[in-house]
């Protein structure tokens, strides 16, 4: 028997990531080739993005995707999140000229407070939330802070782009196919302070550090390249990563609905790996049942890793304190 459609709400649907994302969701890449979807597309309440959204919806129609069972277009979040099983929070205000990070946090904080409240009020009982809009970890923490019905574990932020970037860098350095690289996980913030923990990664079943045999590269250029990849793409393209970010969100959700998948997501830390209990930090998880996961707690951290985790934790704690009065 055919499966019932699931409702997938996407904010910022007419933005660059939205344009690279919606067609993949509708094609089955995110939820599988037998799972019909209804897309509930949410944009800012302005003429230009809403007109662009109408154009994106026309293109979705024109793809004649067999799995796409409906499209909602709205600037009203209570309509867009209504009964949503997945809420993909991509839309956010970008940093303007001369704007401090704290101002960005506060402006986006208002958006994520509002969206957190509405999701908690109207989304489906099994709703899951994945945050992409930057600063993703703290926006996710803010949205989760507004929820009374939905528990904090339902709210995750995306560090999968960083994991994918790190995997490719290790494969290229070792000169192997990237499928040989396993167990590279991202700890902390989606920002240059993130820590891709190379000590536990393997290449072709052997410790990555032994295969690469270049500690200085791992502790220096590797971390720097992964941490600053977003900025390098902005410098090269004149716009932030979009196709790779959309692809990473497909991977994030696909892994979360696939029992047994092991992957990095940002979750409420609850004090694991030395993070402040109240911040959302990247860490390795294993998906248990579709949408649910357990944090893998067995990785030992050496002094180098502990110092990197302390630095990214400090940034997350600082971000939380910038917005504490709003929570
Ligand atoms: N976590 C990651 O790995 C990662 C990677 C790349 C980009 N990002 C972030 O993703 C976000 C989106 O990037 P983009 O390139 O698509 O940006 P974009 O500016 O092209 O699109 C953002 C869209 O969000 C909409 N929007 C703004 N406020 C909204 C609201 N309250 N409700 C609904 N829609 C709203 C805008 O109208 C716009 O269409 C940015 O914050 C970017 O920094 C995160
Ligand atoms: O939008 C950005 O600042 C960069 C983006 O988060 C990325 O990692 O590509």
Short mmCIF file of C-alpha atoms and ligand atoms in Angstrom, two decimals:
data_model
loop_
_atom_site.label_atom_id
_atom_site.label_comp_id
_atom_site.label_asym_id
_atom_site.label_seq_id
_atom_site.Cartn_x
_atom_site.Cartn_y
_atom_site.Cartn_z
CA UNK A 1 0.00 0.00 0.00
CA UNK A 2 1.25 3.49 -0.84
CA UNK A 3 2.56 5.49 2.14
CA UNK A 4 0.64 8.58 3.30
CA UNK A 5 2.40 11.85 2.42
CA UNK A 6 4.49 13.57 5.08
CA UNK A 7 4.38 17.35 5.48
CA UNK A 8 7.70 19.12 5.14
CA UNK A 9 7.83 22.81 6.05
CA UNK A 10 10.75 24.83 4.66
CA UNK A 11 11.49 28.44 5.62
CA UNK A 12 13.49 30.68 3.30
CA UNK A 13 12.10 28.52 0.52
CA UNK A 14 12.76 31.08 -2.24
CA UNK A 15 16.38 31.66 -1.18
CA UNK A 16 19.48 30.13 -2.72
CA UNK A 17 19.52 27.03 -0.53
CA UNK A 18 15.78 26.62 -1.00
CA UNK A 19 16.25 26.56 -4.75
CA UNK A 20 18.82 23.77 -4.48
CA UNK A 21 16.86 21.88 -1.82
CA UNK A 22 13.18 21.66 -2.74
CA UNK A 23 13.66 19.69 -5.94
CA UNK A 24 15.72 17.08 -4.09
CA UNK A 25 13.08 16.69 -1.38
CA UNK A 26 10.36 16.37 -4.03
CA UNK A 27 12.41 13.82 -5.97
CA UNK A 28 12.68 11.49 -2.96
CA UNK A 29 16.34 12.10 -2.09
CA UNK A 30 15.56 13.15 1.48
CA UNK A 31 12.83 10.74 2.60
CA UNK A 32 13.26 7.89 0.15
CA UNK A 33 11.86 6.86 -3.23
CA UNK A 34 8.54 5.57 -1.82
CA UNK A 35 7.69 8.44 0.55
CA UNK A 36 5.26 11.05 -0.84
CA UNK A 37 5.66 14.60 0.46
CA UNK A 38 3.65 17.80 0.74
CA UNK A 39 5.89 20.88 0.71
CA UNK A 40 4.80 23.76 2.97
CA UNK A 41 6.91 26.67 1.79
CA UNK A 42 7.34 29.70 4.04
CA UNK A 43 8.84 33.00 2.96
CA UNK A 44 9.25 36.46 4.46
CA UNK A 45 6.14 38.64 4.04
CA UNK A 46 7.49 40.79 1.21
CA UNK A 47 6.54 41.08 -2.43
CA UNK A 48 9.88 40.02 -3.91
CA UNK A 49 10.46 36.74 -2.04
CA UNK A 50 6.79 35.78 -2.35
CA UNK A 51 6.88 36.38 -6.11
CA UNK A 52 10.07 34.32 -6.34
CA UNK A 53 8.39 31.59 -4.29
CA UNK A 54 5.49 31.49 -6.77
CA UNK A 55 8.06 30.93 -9.52
CA UNK A 56 9.76 28.12 -7.60
CA UNK A 57 6.36 26.47 -7.05
CA UNK A 58 5.67 26.70 -10.82
CA UNK A 59 9.00 24.96 -11.48
CA UNK A 60 8.19 22.25 -8.94
CA UNK A 61 4.89 21.67 -10.74
CA UNK A 62 6.74 21.54 -14.04
CA UNK A 63 8.97 18.72 -12.79
CA UNK A 64 5.92 16.44 -12.46
CA UNK A 65 7.50 14.68 -9.48
CA UNK A 66 5.40 11.58 -8.71
CA UNK A 67 6.10 11.92 -4.97
CA UNK A 68 5.04 15.57 -4.68
CA UNK A 69 1.43 15.58 -3.48
CA UNK A 70 0.94 19.27 -2.74
CA UNK A 71 2.60 22.67 -2.36
CA UNK A 72 1.58 25.32 0.17
CA UNK A 73 2.99 28.84 -0.31
CA UNK A 74 2.69 31.21 2.61
CA UNK A 75 4.25 33.99 4.65
CA UNK A 76 2.18 32.93 7.67
CA UNK A 77 4.25 30.56 9.78
CA UNK A 78 1.17 29.16 11.53
CA UNK A 79 -0.09 28.00 8.12
CA UNK A 80 3.33 26.80 6.97
CA UNK A 81 4.15 24.75 10.07
CA UNK A 82 0.60 23.37 10.48
CA UNK A 83 0.82 19.60 11.10
CA UNK A 84 4.39 19.56 9.70
CA UNK A 85 6.32 16.35 10.37
CA UNK A 86 9.61 18.03 9.47
CA UNK A 87 10.40 21.73 9.87
CA UNK A 88 13.51 22.76 7.94
CA UNK A 89 14.53 26.21 9.14
CA UNK A 90 16.68 27.61 6.34
CA UNK A 91 15.51 31.24 6.25
CA UNK A 92 17.48 33.75 8.27
CA UNK A 93 18.62 37.32 8.00
CA UNK A 94 22.11 37.57 6.52
CA UNK A 95 24.79 39.73 8.12
CA UNK A 96 24.66 43.27 6.67
CA UNK A 97 27.57 45.72 6.22
CA UNK A 98 29.03 46.83 9.55
CA UNK A 99 26.72 44.52 11.48
CA UNK A 100 28.17 42.91 14.59
CA UNK A 101 27.66 39.19 15.26
CA UNK A 102 25.70 40.11 18.40
CA UNK A 103 23.26 42.21 16.29
CA UNK A 104 22.84 39.32 13.86
CA UNK A 105 22.18 36.98 16.77
CA UNK A 106 19.51 39.29 18.16
CA UNK A 107 17.78 39.91 14.80
CA UNK A 108 17.71 36.22 13.99
CA UNK A 109 16.85 35.45 17.59
CA UNK A 110 13.51 37.22 17.12
CA UNK A 111 12.73 35.08 14.05
CA UNK A 112 13.65 31.81 15.80
CA UNK A 113 11.75 32.67 19.01
CA UNK A 114 8.62 33.24 16.94
CA UNK A 115 9.14 30.12 14.81
CA UNK A 116 9.91 27.95 17.87
CA UNK A 117 6.64 29.03 19.51
CA UNK A 118 4.57 28.43 16.39
CA UNK A 119 6.13 25.04 15.63
CA UNK A 120 5.44 23.96 19.20
CA UNK A 121 1.83 25.11 18.85
CA UNK A 122 0.87 23.75 15.43
CA UNK A 123 3.35 21.16 14.08
CA UNK A 124 2.62 17.41 14.14
CA UNK A 125 3.14 15.42 17.35
CA UNK A 126 6.11 13.67 15.76
CA UNK A 127 7.62 16.96 14.45
CA UNK A 128 11.36 17.19 13.97
CA UNK A 129 13.19 20.46 13.40
CA UNK A 130 16.47 20.94 11.53
CA UNK A 131 18.09 24.39 11.57
CA UNK A 132 20.38 25.64 8.80
CA UNK A 133 19.99 29.45 9.04
CA UNK A 134 23.02 30.97 10.73
CA UNK A 135 24.14 31.10 13.46
CA UNK A 136 22.60 27.65 13.21
CA UNK A 137 23.48 26.15 16.61
CA UNK A 138 22.28 29.16 18.58
CA UNK A 139 19.19 29.68 16.41
CA UNK A 140 18.30 26.05 17.13
CA UNK A 141 18.83 26.55 20.86
CA UNK A 142 16.58 29.64 20.69
CA UNK A 143 13.78 27.83 18.83
CA UNK A 144 13.95 24.87 21.24
CA UNK A 145 13.79 27.23 24.23
CA UNK A 146 10.25 28.21 23.19
CA UNK A 147 8.90 24.66 23.01
CA UNK A 148 6.83 23.17 25.80
CA UNK A 149 5.24 20.26 23.94
CA UNK A 150 8.20 19.22 21.78
CA UNK A 151 11.26 18.03 23.71
CA UNK A 152 14.77 19.48 23.05
CA UNK A 153 15.92 16.32 21.23
CA UNK A 154 13.48 17.17 18.41
CA UNK A 155 15.59 20.25 17.57
CA UNK A 156 18.84 19.67 15.69
CA UNK A 157 21.17 22.02 13.81
CA UNK A 158 23.24 21.17 10.76
CA UNK A 159 26.97 20.47 10.93
CA UNK A 160 26.81 17.90 8.14
CA UNK A 161 28.27 20.29 5.60
CA UNK A 162 31.34 20.53 7.81
CA UNK A 163 31.50 16.74 8.13
CA UNK A 164 31.27 16.34 4.36
CA UNK A 165 33.95 18.98 3.84
CA UNK A 166 36.27 17.27 6.34
CA UNK A 167 35.73 13.86 4.73
CA UNK A 168 36.72 15.18 1.32
CA UNK A 169 39.80 17.01 2.65
CA UNK A 170 41.06 13.81 4.33
CA UNK A 171 40.43 11.73 1.20
CA UNK A 172 42.21 14.22 -1.04
CA UNK A 173 45.23 14.43 1.29
CA UNK A 174 45.46 10.62 1.49
CA UNK A 175 44.87 10.25 -2.27
CA UNK A 176 42.00 7.77 -1.76
CA UNK A 177 38.37 7.58 -2.78
CA UNK A 178 36.30 9.48 -0.23
CA UNK A 179 34.23 6.41 0.59
CA UNK A 180 37.38 5.05 2.29
CA UNK A 181 37.11 7.80 4.94
CA UNK A 182 34.90 6.93 7.90
CA UNK A 183 34.09 8.25 11.37
CA UNK A 184 35.06 11.88 10.88
CA UNK A 185 32.78 13.87 13.19
CA UNK A 186 32.25 17.56 13.89
CA UNK A 187 32.19 18.85 17.46
CA UNK A 188 30.84 22.24 18.50
CA UNK A 189 29.66 25.26 16.56
CA UNK A 190 29.01 25.64 12.81
CA UNK A 191 31.66 28.36 12.66
CA UNK A 192 35.43 28.49 12.24
CA UNK A 193 35.83 27.26 15.85
CA UNK A 194 34.29 23.87 15.00
CA UNK A 195 36.46 20.83 15.69
CA UNK A 196 36.59 18.01 13.11
CA UNK A 197 37.95 15.23 15.31
CA UNK A 198 40.49 13.53 13.06
CA UNK A 199 41.85 11.29 15.85
CA UNK A 200 38.91 8.88 15.50
CA UNK A 201 38.65 8.95 11.71
CA UNK A 202 39.73 5.96 9.69
CA UNK A 203 40.91 5.63 6.11
CA UNK A 204 40.59 2.20 4.54
CA UNK A 205 40.03 0.78 8.05
CA UNK A 206 43.28 2.25 9.50
CA UNK A 207 43.67 5.29 11.75
CA UNK A 208 43.53 8.38 9.50
CA UNK A 209 46.40 9.97 11.44
CA UNK A 210 48.64 6.96 10.61
CA UNK A 211 47.65 6.92 6.94
CA UNK A 212 48.19 10.66 6.53
CA UNK A 213 51.25 10.67 8.83
CA UNK A 214 51.40 14.48 9.00
CA UNK A 215 50.31 15.70 12.43
CA UNK A 216 51.17 19.32 11.62
CA UNK A 217 48.82 19.23 8.61
CA UNK A 218 46.00 17.66 10.61
CA UNK A 219 46.31 20.14 13.47
CA UNK A 220 46.85 23.15 11.19
CA UNK A 221 45.81 23.42 7.51
CA UNK A 222 43.20 20.64 7.77
CA UNK A 223 41.30 22.29 10.62
CA UNK A 224 41.71 25.71 9.06
CA UNK A 225 40.49 24.64 5.61
CA UNK A 226 37.38 22.96 7.00
CA UNK A 227 36.68 25.75 9.50
CA UNK A 228 37.03 28.52 6.94
CA UNK A 229 35.52 26.73 3.94
CA UNK A 230 32.29 28.74 4.15
CA UNK A 231 34.23 32.02 3.95
CA UNK A 232 36.38 30.67 1.07
CA UNK A 233 33.21 29.90 -0.90
CA UNK A 234 31.75 33.35 -0.20
CA UNK A 235 35.03 34.91 -1.41
CA UNK A 236 35.06 32.80 -4.58
CA UNK A 237 31.35 32.86 -5.48
CA UNK A 238 30.27 36.17 -4.01
CA UNK A 239 27.51 34.26 -2.22
CA UNK A 240 27.46 31.64 0.49
CA UNK A 241 27.40 27.94 -0.23
CA UNK A 242 23.99 26.84 -1.47
CA UNK A 243 24.05 23.57 -3.42
CA UNK A 244 26.46 21.94 -0.96
CA UNK A 245 24.46 23.28 1.99
CA UNK A 246 21.21 21.91 0.51
CA UNK A 247 22.96 18.58 -0.16
CA UNK A 248 24.17 18.50 3.45
CA UNK A 249 20.61 19.05 4.69
CA UNK A 250 19.45 16.16 2.52
CA UNK A 251 22.20 14.05 4.15
CA UNK A 252 21.35 15.33 7.67
CA UNK A 253 17.69 14.35 7.41
CA UNK A 254 18.29 11.17 5.39
CA UNK A 255 20.71 9.95 8.07
CA UNK A 256 18.22 10.90 10.79
CA UNK A 257 15.49 8.78 9.23
CA UNK A 258 17.81 5.80 8.63
CA UNK A 259 18.20 3.56 11.72
CA UNK A 260 21.85 2.66 12.33
CA UNK A 261 23.26 5.70 10.49
CA UNK A 262 26.23 7.29 12.28
CA UNK A 263 26.71 10.99 11.58
CA UNK A 264 27.33 14.44 13.07
CA UNK A 265 24.46 16.69 14.13
CA UNK A 266 24.27 19.58 16.59
CA UNK A 267 22.09 18.64 19.57
CA UNK A 268 21.49 19.88 23.11
CA UNK A 269 24.77 18.86 24.66
CA UNK A 270 23.47 17.93 28.14
CA UNK A 271 27.10 18.32 29.24
CA UNK A 272 28.51 15.59 27.00
CA UNK A 273 32.10 15.91 25.76
CA UNK A 274 32.65 18.82 28.19
CA UNK A 275 30.17 21.20 26.52
CA UNK A 276 27.96 23.51 28.55
CA UNK A 277 24.74 21.52 29.08
CA UNK A 278 22.52 24.25 27.62
CA UNK A 279 24.25 24.77 24.25
CA UNK A 280 23.58 22.95 20.99
CA UNK A 281 26.90 21.39 19.92
CA UNK A 282 27.92 19.18 17.03
CA UNK A 283 28.69 15.60 18.07
CA UNK A 284 28.46 12.06 16.70
CA UNK A 285 25.09 10.31 16.93
CA UNK A 286 23.63 6.98 15.92
CA UNK A 287 20.07 7.03 14.56
CA UNK A 288 17.92 4.62 16.59
CA UNK A 289 14.42 4.82 15.09
CA UNK A 290 13.41 7.21 12.29
CA UNK A 291 13.91 10.76 13.63
CA UNK A 292 15.44 9.63 16.95
CA UNK A 293 19.10 9.19 17.87
CA UNK A 294 21.54 8.54 20.68
CA UNK A 295 24.79 10.45 21.13
CA UNK A 296 27.87 8.25 20.77
CA UNK A 297 29.73 8.97 23.98
CA UNK A 298 32.59 6.51 23.74
CA UNK A 299 35.22 8.64 21.98
CA UNK A 300 38.17 9.58 24.21
CA UNK A 301 39.50 13.10 23.70
CA UNK A 302 43.22 13.91 24.02
CA UNK A 303 44.51 17.27 25.32
CA UNK A 304 44.57 18.80 21.82
CA UNK A 305 40.94 17.81 21.20
CA UNK A 306 39.91 19.02 24.67
CA UNK A 307 41.43 22.45 24.01
CA UNK A 308 39.61 22.73 20.66
CA UNK A 309 36.32 21.66 22.24
CA UNK A 310 36.82 24.23 25.02
CA UNK A 311 37.27 26.99 22.41
CA UNK A 312 34.17 26.12 20.39
CA UNK A 313 32.19 25.65 23.63
CA UNK A 314 33.22 29.14 24.76
CA UNK A 315 31.90 30.62 21.54
CA UNK A 316 28.57 28.80 21.97
CA UNK A 317 28.30 29.97 25.59
CA UNK A 318 29.05 33.56 24.48
CA UNK A 319 26.38 33.35 21.77
CA UNK A 320 23.89 32.05 24.31
CA UNK A 321 24.71 34.92 26.67
CA UNK A 322 24.14 37.49 23.86
CA UNK A 323 20.55 36.28 23.53
CA UNK A 324 19.89 35.15 27.12
CA UNK A 325 17.48 38.02 27.80
CA UNK A 326 15.28 36.86 24.89
CA UNK A 327 14.87 33.24 26.02
N1 LIG B 1 24.55 25.53 8.58
C1 LIG B 1 25.19 25.56 7.41
O1 LIG B 1 26.03 24.69 7.11
C2 LIG B 1 24.90 26.66 6.40
C3 LIG B 1 25.51 26.62 5.14
C4 LIG B 1 25.22 27.61 4.22
C5 LIG B 1 24.35 28.63 4.56
N2 LIG B 1 23.80 28.66 5.79
C6 LIG B 1 22.84 29.71 6.19
O2 LIG B 1 21.57 29.39 5.62
C7 LIG B 1 20.79 30.57 5.56
C8 LIG B 1 20.11 30.68 4.19
O3 LIG B 1 21.09 30.81 3.18
P1 LIG B 1 20.66 31.21 1.69
O4 LIG B 1 21.93 31.27 0.92
O5 LIG B 1 19.56 30.37 1.21
O6 LIG B 1 20.15 32.70 1.94
P2 LIG B 1 19.21 33.58 1.01
O7 LIG B 1 19.36 34.98 1.52
O8 LIG B 1 19.42 33.27 -0.42
O9 LIG B 1 17.75 33.05 1.39
C9 LIG B 1 17.21 33.22 2.66
C10 LIG B 1 15.71 33.33 2.47
O10 LIG B 1 15.11 33.37 3.76
C11 LIG B 1 14.00 34.23 3.67
N3 LIG B 1 13.62 34.64 5.03
C12 LIG B 1 14.17 35.60 5.81
N4 LIG B 1 13.49 35.69 6.96
C13 LIG B 1 12.51 34.76 6.91
C14 LIG B 1 11.48 34.39 7.81
N5 LIG B 1 11.33 34.99 8.99
N6 LIG B 1 10.65 33.39 7.44
C15 LIG B 1 10.77 32.79 6.23
N7 LIG B 1 11.72 33.12 5.34
C16 LIG B 1 12.58 34.09 5.68
C17 LIG B 1 14.48 35.37 2.78
O11 LIG B 1 13.40 36.10 2.21
C18 LIG B 1 15.28 34.60 1.74
O12 LIG B 1 14.50 34.25 0.61
C19 LIG B 1 21.75 31.72 5.87
O13 LIG B 1 21.59 32.06 7.24
C20 LIG B 1 23.11 31.09 5.66
O14 LIG B 1 24.12 31.75 6.41
C21 LIG B 1 24.04 27.70 6.72
O1 LIG B 2 26.83 31.57 5.24
C1 LIG B 2 27.95 31.45 5.76
O2 LIG B 2 28.45 32.28 6.56
C2 LIG B 2 28.79 30.24 5.43
C3 LIG B 2 28.04 28.95 5.52
O3 LIG B 2 27.56 28.73 6.82
C4 LIG B 2 28.94 27.80 5.09
O4 LIG B 2 29.46 27.08 5.95
O5 LIG B 2 29.14 27.65 3.87
#
